[in-house]
Structures are given as structure tokens and as C-alpha cells.
mmCIF file with all atom_site columns, C-alpha atoms in Angstrom:
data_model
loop_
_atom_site.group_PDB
_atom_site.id
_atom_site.type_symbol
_atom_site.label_atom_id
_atom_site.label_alt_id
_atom_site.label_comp_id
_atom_site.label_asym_id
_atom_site.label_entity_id
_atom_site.label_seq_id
_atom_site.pdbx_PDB_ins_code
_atom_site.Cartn_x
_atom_site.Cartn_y
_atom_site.Cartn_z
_atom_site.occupancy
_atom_site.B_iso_or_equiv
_atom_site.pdbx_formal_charge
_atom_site.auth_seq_id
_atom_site.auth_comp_id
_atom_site.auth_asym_id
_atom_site.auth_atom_id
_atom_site.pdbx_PDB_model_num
ATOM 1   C CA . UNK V 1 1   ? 15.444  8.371   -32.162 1.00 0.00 ? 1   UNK V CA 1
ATOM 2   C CA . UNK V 1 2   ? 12.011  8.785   -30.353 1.00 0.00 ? 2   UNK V CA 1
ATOM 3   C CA . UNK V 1 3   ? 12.688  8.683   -26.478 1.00 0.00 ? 3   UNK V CA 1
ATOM 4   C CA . UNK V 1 4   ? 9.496   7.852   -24.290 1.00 0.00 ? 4   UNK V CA 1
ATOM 5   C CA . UNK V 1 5   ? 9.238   9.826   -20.871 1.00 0.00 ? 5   UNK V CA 1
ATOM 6   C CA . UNK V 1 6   ? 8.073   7.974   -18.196 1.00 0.00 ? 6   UNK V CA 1
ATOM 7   C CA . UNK V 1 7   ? 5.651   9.712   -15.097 1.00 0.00 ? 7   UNK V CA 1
ATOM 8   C CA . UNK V 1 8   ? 5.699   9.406   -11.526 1.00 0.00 ? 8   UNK V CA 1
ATOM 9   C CA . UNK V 1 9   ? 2.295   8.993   -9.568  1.00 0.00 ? 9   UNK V CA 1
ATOM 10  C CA . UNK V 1 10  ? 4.307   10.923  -7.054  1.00 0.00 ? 10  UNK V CA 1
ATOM 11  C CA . UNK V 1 11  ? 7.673   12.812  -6.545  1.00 0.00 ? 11  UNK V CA 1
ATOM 12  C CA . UNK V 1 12  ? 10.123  9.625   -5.737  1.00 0.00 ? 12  UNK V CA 1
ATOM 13  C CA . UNK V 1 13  ? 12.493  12.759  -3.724  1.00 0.00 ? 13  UNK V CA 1
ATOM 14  C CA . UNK V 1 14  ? 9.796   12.225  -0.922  1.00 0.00 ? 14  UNK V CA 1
ATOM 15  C CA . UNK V 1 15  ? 10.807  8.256   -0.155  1.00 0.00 ? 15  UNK V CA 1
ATOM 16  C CA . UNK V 1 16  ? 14.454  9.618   0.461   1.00 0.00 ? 16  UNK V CA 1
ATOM 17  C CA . UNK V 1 17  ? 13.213  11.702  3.475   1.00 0.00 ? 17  UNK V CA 1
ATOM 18  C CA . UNK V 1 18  ? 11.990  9.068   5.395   1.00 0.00 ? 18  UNK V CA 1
ATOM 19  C CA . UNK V 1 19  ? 14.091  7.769   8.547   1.00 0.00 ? 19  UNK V CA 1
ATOM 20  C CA . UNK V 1 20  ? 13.500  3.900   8.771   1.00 0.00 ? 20  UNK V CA 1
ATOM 21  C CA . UNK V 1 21  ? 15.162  3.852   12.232  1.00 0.00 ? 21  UNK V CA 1
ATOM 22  C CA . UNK V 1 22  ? 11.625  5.947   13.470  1.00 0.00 ? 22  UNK V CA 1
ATOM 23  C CA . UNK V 1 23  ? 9.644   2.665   12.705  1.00 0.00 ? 23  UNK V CA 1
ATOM 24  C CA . UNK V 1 24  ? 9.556   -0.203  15.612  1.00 0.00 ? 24  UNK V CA 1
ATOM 25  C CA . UNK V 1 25  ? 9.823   -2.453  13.082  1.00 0.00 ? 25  UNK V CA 1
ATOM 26  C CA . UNK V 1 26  ? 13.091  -4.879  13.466  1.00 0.00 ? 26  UNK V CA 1
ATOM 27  C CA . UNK V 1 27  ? 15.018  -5.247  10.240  1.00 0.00 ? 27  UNK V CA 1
ATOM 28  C CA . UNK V 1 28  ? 17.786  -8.295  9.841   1.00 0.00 ? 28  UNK V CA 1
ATOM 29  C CA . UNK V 1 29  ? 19.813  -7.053  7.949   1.00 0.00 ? 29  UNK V CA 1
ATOM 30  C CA . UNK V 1 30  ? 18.209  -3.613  8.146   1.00 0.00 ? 30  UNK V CA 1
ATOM 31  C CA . UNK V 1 31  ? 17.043  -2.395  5.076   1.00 0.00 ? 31  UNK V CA 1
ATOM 32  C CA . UNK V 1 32  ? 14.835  1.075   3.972   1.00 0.00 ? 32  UNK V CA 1
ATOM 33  C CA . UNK V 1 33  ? 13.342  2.206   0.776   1.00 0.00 ? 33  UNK V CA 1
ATOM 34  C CA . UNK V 1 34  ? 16.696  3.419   -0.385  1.00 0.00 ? 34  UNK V CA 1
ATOM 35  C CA . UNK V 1 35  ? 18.723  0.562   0.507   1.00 0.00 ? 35  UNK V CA 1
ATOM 36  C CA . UNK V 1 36  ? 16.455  -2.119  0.070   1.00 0.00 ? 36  UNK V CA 1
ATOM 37  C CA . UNK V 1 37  ? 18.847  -5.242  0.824   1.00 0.00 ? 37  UNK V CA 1
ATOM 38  C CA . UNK V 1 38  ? 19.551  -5.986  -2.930  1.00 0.00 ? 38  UNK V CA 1
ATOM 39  C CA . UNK V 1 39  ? 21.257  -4.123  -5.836  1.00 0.00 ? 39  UNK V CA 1
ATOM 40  C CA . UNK V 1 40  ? 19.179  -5.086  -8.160  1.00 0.00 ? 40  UNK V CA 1
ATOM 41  C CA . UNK V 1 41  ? 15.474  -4.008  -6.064  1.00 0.00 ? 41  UNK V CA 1
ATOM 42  C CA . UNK V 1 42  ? 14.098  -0.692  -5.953  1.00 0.00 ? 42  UNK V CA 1
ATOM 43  C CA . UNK V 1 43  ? 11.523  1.097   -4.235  1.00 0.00 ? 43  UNK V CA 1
ATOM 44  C CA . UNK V 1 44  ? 9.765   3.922   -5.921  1.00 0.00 ? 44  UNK V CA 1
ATOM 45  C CA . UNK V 1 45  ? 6.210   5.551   -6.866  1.00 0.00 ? 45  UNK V CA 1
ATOM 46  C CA . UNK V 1 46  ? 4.299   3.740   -9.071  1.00 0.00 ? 46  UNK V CA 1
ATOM 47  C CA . UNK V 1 47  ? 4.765   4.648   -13.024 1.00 0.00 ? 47  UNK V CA 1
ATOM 48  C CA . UNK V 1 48  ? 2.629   5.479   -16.032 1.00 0.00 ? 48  UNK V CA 1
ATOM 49  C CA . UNK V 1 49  ? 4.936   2.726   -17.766 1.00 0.00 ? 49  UNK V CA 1
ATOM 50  C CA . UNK V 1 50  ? 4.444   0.030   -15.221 1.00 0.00 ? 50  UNK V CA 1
ATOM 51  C CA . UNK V 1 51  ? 1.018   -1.603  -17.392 1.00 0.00 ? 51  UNK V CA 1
ATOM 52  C CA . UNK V 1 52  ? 4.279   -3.330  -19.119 1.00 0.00 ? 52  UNK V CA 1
ATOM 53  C CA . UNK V 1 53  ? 6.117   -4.516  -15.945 1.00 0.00 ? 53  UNK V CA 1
ATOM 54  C CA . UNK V 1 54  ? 3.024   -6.682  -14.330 1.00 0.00 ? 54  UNK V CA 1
ATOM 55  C CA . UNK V 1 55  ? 1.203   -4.657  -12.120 1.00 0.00 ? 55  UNK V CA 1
ATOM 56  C CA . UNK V 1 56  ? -1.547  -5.604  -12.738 1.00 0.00 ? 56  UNK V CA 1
ATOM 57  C CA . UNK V 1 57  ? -0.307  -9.020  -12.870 1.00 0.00 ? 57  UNK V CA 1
ATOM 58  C CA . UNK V 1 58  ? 0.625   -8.882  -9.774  1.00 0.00 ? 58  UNK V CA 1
ATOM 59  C CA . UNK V 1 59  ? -2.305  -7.171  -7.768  1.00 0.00 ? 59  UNK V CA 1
ATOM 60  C CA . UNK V 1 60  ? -4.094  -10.055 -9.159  1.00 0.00 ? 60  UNK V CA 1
ATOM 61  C CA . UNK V 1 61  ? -2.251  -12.242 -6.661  1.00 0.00 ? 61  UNK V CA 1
ATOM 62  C CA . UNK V 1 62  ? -4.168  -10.193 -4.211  1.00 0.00 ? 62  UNK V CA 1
ATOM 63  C CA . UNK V 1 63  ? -7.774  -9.842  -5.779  1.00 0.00 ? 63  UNK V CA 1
ATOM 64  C CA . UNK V 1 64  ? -9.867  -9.957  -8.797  1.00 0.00 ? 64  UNK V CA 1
ATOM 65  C CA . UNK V 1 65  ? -8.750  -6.749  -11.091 1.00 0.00 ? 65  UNK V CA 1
ATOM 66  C CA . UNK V 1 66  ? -10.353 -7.844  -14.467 1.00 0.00 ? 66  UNK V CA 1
ATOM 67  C CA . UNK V 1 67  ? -9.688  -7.025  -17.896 1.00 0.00 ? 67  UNK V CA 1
ATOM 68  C CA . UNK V 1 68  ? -7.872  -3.606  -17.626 1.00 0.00 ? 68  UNK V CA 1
ATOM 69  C CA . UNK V 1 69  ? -6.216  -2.320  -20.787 1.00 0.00 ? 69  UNK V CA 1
ATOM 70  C CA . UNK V 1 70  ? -3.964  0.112   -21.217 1.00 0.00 ? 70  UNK V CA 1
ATOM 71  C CA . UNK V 1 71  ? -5.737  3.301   -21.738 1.00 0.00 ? 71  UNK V CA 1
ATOM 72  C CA . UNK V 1 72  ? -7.903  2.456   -19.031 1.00 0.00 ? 72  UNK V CA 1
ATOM 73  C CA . UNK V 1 73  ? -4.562  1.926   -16.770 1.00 0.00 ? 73  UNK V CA 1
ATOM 74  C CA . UNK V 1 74  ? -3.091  5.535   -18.064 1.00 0.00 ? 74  UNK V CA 1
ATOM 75  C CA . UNK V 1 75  ? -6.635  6.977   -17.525 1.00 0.00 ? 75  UNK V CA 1
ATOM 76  C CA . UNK V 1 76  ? -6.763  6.160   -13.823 1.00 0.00 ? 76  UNK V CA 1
ATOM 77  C CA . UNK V 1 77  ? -3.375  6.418   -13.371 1.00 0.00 ? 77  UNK V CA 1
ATOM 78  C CA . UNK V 1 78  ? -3.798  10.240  -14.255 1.00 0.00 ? 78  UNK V CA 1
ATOM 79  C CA . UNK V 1 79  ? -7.088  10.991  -12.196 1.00 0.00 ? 79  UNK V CA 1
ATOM 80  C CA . UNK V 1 80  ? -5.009  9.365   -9.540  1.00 0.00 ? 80  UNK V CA 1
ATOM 81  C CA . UNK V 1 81  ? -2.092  11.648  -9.960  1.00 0.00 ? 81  UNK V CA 1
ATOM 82  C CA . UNK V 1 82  ? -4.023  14.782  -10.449 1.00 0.00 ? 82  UNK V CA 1
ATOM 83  C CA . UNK V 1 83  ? -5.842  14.042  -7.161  1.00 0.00 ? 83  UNK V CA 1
ATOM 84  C CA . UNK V 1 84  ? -2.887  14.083  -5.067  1.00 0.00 ? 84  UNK V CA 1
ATOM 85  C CA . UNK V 1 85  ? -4.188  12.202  -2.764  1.00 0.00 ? 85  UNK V CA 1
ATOM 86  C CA . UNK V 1 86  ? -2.731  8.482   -3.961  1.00 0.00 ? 86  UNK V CA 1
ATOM 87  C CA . UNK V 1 87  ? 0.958   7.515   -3.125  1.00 0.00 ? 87  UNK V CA 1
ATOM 88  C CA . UNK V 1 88  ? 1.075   3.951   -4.583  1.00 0.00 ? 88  UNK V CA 1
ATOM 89  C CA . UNK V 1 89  ? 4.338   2.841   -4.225  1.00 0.00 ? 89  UNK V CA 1
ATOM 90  C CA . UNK V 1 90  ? 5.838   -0.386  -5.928  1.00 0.00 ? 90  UNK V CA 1
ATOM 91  C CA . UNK V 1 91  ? 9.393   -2.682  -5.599  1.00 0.00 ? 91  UNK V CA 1
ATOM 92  C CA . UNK V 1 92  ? 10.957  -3.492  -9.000  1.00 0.00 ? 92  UNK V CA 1
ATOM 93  C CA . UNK V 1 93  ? 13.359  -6.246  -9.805  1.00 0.00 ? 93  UNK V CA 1
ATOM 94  C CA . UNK V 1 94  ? 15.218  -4.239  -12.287 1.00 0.00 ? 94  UNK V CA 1
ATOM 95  C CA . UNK V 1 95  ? 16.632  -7.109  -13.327 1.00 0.00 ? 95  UNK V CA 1
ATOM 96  C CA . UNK V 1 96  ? 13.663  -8.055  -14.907 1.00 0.00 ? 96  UNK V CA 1
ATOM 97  C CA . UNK V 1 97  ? 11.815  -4.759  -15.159 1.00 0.00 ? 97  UNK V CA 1
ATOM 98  C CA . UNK V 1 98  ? 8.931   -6.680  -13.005 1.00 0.00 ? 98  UNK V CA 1
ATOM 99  C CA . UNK V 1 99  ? 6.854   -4.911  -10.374 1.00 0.00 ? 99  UNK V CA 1
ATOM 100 C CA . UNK V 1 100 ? 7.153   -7.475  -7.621  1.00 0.00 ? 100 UNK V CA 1
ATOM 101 C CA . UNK V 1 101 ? 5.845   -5.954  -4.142  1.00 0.00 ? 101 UNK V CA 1
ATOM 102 C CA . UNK V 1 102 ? 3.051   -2.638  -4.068  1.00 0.00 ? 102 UNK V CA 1
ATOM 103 C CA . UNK V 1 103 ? 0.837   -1.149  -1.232  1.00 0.00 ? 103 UNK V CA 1
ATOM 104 C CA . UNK V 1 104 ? -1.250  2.226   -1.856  1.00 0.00 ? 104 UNK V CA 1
ATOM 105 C CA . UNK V 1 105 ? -1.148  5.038   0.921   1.00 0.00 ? 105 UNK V CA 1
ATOM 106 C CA . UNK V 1 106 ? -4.584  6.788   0.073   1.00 0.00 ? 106 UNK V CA 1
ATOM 107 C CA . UNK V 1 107 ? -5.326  10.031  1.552   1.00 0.00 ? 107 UNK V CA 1
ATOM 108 C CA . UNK V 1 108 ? -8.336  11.011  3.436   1.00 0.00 ? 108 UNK V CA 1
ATOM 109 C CA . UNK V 1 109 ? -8.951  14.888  3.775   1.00 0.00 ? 109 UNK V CA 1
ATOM 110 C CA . UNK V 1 110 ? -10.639 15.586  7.118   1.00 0.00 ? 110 UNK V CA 1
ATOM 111 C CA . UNK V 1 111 ? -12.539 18.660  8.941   1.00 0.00 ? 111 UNK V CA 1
ATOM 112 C CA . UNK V 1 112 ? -11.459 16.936  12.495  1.00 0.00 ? 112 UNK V CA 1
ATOM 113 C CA . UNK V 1 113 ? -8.442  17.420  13.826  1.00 0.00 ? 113 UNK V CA 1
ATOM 114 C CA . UNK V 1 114 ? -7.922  20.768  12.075  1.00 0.00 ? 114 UNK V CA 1
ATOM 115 C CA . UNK V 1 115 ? -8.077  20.061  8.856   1.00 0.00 ? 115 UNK V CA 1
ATOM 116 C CA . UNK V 1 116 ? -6.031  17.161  8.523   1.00 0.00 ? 116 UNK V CA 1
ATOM 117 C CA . UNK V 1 117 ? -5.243  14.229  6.825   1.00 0.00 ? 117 UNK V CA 1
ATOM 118 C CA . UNK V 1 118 ? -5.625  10.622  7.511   1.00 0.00 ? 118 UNK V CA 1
ATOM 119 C CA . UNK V 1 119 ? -4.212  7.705   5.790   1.00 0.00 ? 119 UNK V CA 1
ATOM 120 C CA . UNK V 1 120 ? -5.052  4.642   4.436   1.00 0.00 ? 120 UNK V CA 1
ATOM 121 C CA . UNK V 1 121 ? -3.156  1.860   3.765   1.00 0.00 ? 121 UNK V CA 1
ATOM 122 C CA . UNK V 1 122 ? -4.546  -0.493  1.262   1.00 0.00 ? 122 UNK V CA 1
ATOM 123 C CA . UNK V 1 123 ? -3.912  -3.144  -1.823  1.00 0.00 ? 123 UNK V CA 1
ATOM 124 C CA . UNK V 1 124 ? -0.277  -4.990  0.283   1.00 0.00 ? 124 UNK V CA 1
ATOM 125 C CA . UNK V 1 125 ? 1.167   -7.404  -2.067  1.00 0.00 ? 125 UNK V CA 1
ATOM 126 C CA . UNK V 1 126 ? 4.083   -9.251  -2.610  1.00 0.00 ? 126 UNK V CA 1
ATOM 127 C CA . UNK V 1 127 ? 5.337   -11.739 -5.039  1.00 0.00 ? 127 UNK V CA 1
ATOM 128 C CA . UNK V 1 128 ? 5.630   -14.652 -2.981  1.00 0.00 ? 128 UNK V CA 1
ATOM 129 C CA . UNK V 1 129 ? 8.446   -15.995 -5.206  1.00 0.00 ? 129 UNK V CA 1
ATOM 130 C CA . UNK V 1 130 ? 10.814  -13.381 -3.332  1.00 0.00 ? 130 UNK V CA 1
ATOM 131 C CA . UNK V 1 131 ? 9.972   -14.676 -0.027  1.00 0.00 ? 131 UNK V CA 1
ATOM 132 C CA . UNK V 1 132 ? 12.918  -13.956 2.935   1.00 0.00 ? 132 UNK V CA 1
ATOM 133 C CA . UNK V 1 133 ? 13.983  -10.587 1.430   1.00 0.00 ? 133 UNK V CA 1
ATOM 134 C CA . UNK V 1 134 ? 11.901  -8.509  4.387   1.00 0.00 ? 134 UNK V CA 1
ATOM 135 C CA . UNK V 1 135 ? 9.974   -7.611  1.167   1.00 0.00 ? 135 UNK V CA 1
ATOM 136 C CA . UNK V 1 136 ? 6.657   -7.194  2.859   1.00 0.00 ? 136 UNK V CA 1
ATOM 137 C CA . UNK V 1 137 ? 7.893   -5.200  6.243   1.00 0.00 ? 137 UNK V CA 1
ATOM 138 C CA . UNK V 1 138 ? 9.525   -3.240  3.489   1.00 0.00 ? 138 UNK V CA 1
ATOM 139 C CA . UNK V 1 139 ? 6.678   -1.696  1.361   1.00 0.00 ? 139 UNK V CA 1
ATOM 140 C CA . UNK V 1 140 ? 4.777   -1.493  4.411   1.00 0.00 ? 140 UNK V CA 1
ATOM 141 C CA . UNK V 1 141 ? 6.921   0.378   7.022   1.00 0.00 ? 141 UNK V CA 1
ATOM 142 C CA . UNK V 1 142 ? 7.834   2.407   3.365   1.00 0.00 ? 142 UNK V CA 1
ATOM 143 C CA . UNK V 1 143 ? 3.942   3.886   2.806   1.00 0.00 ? 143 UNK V CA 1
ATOM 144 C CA . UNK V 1 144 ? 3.592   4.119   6.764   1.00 0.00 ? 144 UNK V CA 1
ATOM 145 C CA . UNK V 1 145 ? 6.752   6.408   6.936   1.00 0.00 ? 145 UNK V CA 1
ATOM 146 C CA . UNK V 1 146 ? 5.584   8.561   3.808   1.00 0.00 ? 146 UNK V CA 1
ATOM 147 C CA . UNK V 1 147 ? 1.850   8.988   5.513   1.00 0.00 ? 147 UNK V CA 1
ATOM 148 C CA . UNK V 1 148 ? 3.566   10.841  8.628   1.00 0.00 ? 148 UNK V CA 1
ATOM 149 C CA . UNK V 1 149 ? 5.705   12.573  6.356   1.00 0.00 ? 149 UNK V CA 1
ATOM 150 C CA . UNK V 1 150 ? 2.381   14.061  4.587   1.00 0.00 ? 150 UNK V CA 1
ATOM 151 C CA . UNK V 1 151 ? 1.379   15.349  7.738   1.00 0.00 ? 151 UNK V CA 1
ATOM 152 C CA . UNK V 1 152 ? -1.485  12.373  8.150   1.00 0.00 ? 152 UNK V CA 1
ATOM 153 C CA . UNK V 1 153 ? -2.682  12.210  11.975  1.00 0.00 ? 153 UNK V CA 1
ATOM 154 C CA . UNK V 1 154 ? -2.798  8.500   11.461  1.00 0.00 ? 154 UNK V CA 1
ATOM 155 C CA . UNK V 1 155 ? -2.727  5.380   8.812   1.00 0.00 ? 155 UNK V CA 1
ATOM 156 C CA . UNK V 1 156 ? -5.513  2.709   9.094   1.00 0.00 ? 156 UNK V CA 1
ATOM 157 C CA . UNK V 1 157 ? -5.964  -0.950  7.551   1.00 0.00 ? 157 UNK V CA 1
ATOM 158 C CA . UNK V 1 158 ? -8.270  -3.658  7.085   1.00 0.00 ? 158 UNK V CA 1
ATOM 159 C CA . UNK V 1 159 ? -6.592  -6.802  7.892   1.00 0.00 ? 159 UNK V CA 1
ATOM 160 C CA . UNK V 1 160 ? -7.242  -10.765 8.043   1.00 0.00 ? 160 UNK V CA 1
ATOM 161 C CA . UNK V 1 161 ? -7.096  -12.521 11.587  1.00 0.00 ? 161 UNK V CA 1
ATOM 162 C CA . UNK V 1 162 ? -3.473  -14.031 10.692  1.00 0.00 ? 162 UNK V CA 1
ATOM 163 C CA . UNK V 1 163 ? -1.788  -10.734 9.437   1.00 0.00 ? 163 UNK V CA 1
ATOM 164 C CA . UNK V 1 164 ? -2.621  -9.087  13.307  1.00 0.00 ? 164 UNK V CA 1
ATOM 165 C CA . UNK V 1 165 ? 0.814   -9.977  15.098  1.00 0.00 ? 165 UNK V CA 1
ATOM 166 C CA . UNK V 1 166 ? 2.318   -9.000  11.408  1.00 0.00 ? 166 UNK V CA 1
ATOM 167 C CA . UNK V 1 167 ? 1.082   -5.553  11.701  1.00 0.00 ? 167 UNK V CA 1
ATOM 168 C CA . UNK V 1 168 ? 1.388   -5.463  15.228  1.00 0.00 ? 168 UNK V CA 1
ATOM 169 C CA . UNK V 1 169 ? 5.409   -5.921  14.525  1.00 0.00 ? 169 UNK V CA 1
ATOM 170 C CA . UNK V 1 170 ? 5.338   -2.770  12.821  1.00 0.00 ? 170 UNK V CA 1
ATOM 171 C CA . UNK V 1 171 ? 3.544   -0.426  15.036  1.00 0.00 ? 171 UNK V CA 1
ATOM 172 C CA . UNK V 1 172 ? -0.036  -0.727  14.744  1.00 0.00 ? 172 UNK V CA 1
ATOM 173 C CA . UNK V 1 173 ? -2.315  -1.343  16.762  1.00 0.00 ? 173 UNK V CA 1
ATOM 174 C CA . UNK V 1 174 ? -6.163  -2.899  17.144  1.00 0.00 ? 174 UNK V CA 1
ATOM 175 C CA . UNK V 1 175 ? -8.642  0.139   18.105  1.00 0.00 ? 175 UNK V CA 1
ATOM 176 C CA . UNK V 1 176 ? -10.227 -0.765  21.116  1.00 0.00 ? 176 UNK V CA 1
ATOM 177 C CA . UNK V 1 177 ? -13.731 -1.030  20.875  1.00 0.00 ? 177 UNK V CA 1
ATOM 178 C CA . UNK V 1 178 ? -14.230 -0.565  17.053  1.00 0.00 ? 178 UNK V CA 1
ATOM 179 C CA . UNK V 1 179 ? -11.920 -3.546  15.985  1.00 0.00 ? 179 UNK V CA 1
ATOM 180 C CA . UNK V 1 180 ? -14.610 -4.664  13.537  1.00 0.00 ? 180 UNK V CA 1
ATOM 181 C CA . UNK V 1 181 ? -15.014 -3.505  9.535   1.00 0.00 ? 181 UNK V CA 1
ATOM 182 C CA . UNK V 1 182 ? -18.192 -3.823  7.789   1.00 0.00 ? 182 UNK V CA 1
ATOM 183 C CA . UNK V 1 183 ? -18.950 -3.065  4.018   1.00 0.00 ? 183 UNK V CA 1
ATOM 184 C CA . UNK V 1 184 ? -21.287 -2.951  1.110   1.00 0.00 ? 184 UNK V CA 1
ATOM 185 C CA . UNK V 1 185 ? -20.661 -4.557  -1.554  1.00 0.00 ? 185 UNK V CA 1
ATOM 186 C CA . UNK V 1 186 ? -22.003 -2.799  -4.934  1.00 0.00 ? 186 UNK V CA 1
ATOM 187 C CA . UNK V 1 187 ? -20.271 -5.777  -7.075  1.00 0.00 ? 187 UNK V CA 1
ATOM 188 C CA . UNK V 1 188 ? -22.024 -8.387  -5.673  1.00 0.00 ? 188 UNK V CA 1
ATOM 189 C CA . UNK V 1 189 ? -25.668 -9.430  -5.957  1.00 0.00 ? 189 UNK V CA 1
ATOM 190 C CA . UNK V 1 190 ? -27.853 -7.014  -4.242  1.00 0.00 ? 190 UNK V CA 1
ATOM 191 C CA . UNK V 1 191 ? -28.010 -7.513  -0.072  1.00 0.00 ? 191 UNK V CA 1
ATOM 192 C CA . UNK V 1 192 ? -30.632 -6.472  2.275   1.00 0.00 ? 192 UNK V CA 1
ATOM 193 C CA . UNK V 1 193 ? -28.221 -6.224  5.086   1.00 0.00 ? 193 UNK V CA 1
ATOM 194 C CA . UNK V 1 194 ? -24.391 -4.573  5.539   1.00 0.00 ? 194 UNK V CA 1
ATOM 195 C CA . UNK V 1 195 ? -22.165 -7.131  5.302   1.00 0.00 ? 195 UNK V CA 1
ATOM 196 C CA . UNK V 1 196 ? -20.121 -7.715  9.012   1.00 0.00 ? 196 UNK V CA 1
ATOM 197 C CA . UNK V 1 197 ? -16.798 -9.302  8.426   1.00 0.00 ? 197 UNK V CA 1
ATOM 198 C CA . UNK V 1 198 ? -16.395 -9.844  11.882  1.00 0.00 ? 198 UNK V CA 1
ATOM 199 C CA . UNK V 1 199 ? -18.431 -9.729  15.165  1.00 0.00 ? 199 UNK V CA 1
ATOM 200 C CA . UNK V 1 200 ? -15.001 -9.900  17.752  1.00 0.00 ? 200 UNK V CA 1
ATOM 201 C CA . UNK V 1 201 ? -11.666 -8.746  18.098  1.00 0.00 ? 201 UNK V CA 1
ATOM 202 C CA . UNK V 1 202 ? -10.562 -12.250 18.252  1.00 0.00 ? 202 UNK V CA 1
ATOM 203 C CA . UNK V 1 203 ? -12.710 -12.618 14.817  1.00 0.00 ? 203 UNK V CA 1
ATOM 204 C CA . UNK V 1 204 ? -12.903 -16.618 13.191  1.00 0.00 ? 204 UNK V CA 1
ATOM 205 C CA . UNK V 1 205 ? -11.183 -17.957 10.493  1.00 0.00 ? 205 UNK V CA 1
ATOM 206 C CA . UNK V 1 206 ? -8.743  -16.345 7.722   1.00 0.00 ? 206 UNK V CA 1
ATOM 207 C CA . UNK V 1 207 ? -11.977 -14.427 6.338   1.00 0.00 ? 207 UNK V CA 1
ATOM 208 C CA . UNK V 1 208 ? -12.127 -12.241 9.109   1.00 0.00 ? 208 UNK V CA 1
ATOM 209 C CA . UNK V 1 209 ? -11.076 -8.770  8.880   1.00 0.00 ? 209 UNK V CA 1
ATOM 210 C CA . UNK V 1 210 ? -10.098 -5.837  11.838  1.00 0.00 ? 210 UNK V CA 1
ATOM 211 C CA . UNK V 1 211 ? -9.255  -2.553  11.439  1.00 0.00 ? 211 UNK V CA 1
ATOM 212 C CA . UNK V 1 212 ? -5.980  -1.465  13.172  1.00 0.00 ? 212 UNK V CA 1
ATOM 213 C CA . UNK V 1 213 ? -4.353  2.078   13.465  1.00 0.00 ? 213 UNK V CA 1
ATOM 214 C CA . UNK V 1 214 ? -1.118  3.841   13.499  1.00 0.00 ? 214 UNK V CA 1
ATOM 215 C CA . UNK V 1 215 ? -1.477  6.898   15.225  1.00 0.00 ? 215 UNK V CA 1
ATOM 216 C CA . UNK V 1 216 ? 1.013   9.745   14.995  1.00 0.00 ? 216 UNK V CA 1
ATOM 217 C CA . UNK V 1 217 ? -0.875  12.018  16.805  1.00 0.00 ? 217 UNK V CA 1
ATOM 218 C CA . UNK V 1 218 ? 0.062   10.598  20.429  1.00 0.00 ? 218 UNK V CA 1
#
């Protein structure tokens, strides 16, 4: 009998180390990465397998991904883990074998601050069919947790207006002063100007987008 091996993005040993009581997030019941609430859920790295559990399928709740097939799944997913620097992490319903909650931690290597390493925390969904599990605090607090336990000096997002106070729950915080993310868009039809997101900290509308920090240098 052929048996197929399946590959970690990441060693899964590393989501074992981290202590969910550090995070100011509240928990009820309390769960963590290795006890996530369920018997049946589990939280691990990402796998070279997981094109057939609907990933994809389920990033797409989040964004546009397009038409990715399989060898162009296993092809990034191998530049990604020969980087080093790319921690996605996913929930399963085992049950199922169905990826149902992800969020990447994306490391940024840095001359400031000695040579270190910043996080980014990026691509947060969850299956909204599993609602009231503390699914979302979950996979978040989860990648925030692994980021300080890389030795990252702090973990940044881009967020909507309404997801603030969410994040805020959890331990970040708006940056004073530079509360406002602006991009260029390559996809998109050619611009003469960057495109602003937001001009506030209070922003307008669900469009909107700040940047908020978790610092674990102070």
C-alpha cells in the first residue's frame, strides 16, 4: 500500500509552547491552541494536503483568490516554507477534514531594533457557520502568541472600522498618530494617486481600514 506523507508549513511543536493565560484576551470557557473547546477542532500549521480540505475555499470568504490549482498551491506552499518567514496557521473540523478558521503570521526581517523581527498578521478568517465557538479570538490570540515566541518586537494589522474594539479585546492597540494605511494597488486599473483608505482614526464606513500594533517590546 502507497502511504502519502503530508508537510507542515511549520513545526506544529512550536503552538504547544505558547501560554494563552499571557494574552489579555478573556476566554469563556477558556480555550488555547491545544485545547481548543471541542474534540473534534484542531489548531495546527497549515499543510501541503490542505488544497483538498477547502482552503482555498475558505479564504475566498475573505477575498478574491482566483483559479488556483494544485501545483500552483504546492508551488507556493513550498517557497513559503523554504522562506521561513510564513507561519499560516489553520483550525480543522476533523470531523470533516475541512479547514474552517486561518490567519497568516508573516515575518518581517528588520535592521532596527537590532536585527529583529516584526510581525504581521494578515488573511483572519473564519467560517461563519461555526459562530459562538471563540473561533476567531482563537486563531488570532494563536498567531499573536507564536509572533512573540519568534522573537518579533511586535505584530501589526490592517483592520476595518468595526473590527477596532475586536482587536482592542485582545491586546492591540491603534498607533497614535499613524492610525491610517494607504496602498497601491498593481491589480487594479492603473492610478495616478496612492490610494488612502482612511484620512482619521475614527475613519467612515466598514471600508475603512487602521493599522493597530501589538508591541512586545514595552
Amino acid at each position: 500500500m502507497v502511504q502519502f506523507t503530508e508537510t507542515y508549513l511549520y513545526d506544529p511543536n512550536l503552538l504547544l509552547k505558547l501560554d494563552f493565560h499571557r494574552s489579555p484576551a478573556k476566554f469563556q470557557p477558556f480555550i488555547s491552541a491545544a485545547s481548543p473547546g471541542e474534540s473534534w477542532l484542531k489548531v495546527r500549521p497549515l499543510k501541503d494536503t490542505d488544497y483538498d480540505r477547502g482552503f482555498l475555499q475558505l479564504l475566498s470568504q475573505l477575498t478574491h483568490v482566483g483559479n488556483v490549482n494544485r501545483t500552483q498551491f504546492l508551488t507556493r506552499f513550498s517557497q513559503m516554507k523554504a522562506s521561513g518567514d510564513y507561519f499560516v496557521t489553520v483550525i480543522e473540523d476533523t470531523r470533516k477534514g475541512e479547514i474552517i478558521g486561518a490567519a497568516s503570521l508573516v515575518i518581517e526581517r528588520k535592521f532596527i531594533h537590532n536585527c529583529s523581527v516584526r510581525g504581521r498578521l494578515e488573511d483572519v478568517v473564519v467560517n461563519d457557520t461555526y459562530r459562538g465557538k471563540q473561533l476567531g479570538k482563537l486563531i488570532v490570540v494563536t498567531v499573536s502568541l507564536l509572533a512573540e515566541e519568534l522573537g518579533c518586537y511586535k505584530m501589526s494589522l490592517d483592520c476595518k472600522d468595526k473590527l477596532i474594539k475586536f482587536y482592542e479585546s485582545l491586546g492591540y492597540v491603534l498607533i497614535p498618530g499613524n492610525s491610517n494605511s494607504m496602498t497601491i494597488r498593481y491589480d487594479e486599473a492603473p492610478q495616478t494617486t496612492l490610494k488612502r483608505n482612511v484620512t482619521s482614526t475614527h475613519g467612515g464606513g466598514d471600508n475603512s481600514c487602521q493599522t493597530v500594533s501589538l508591541d512586545f517590546a514595552s
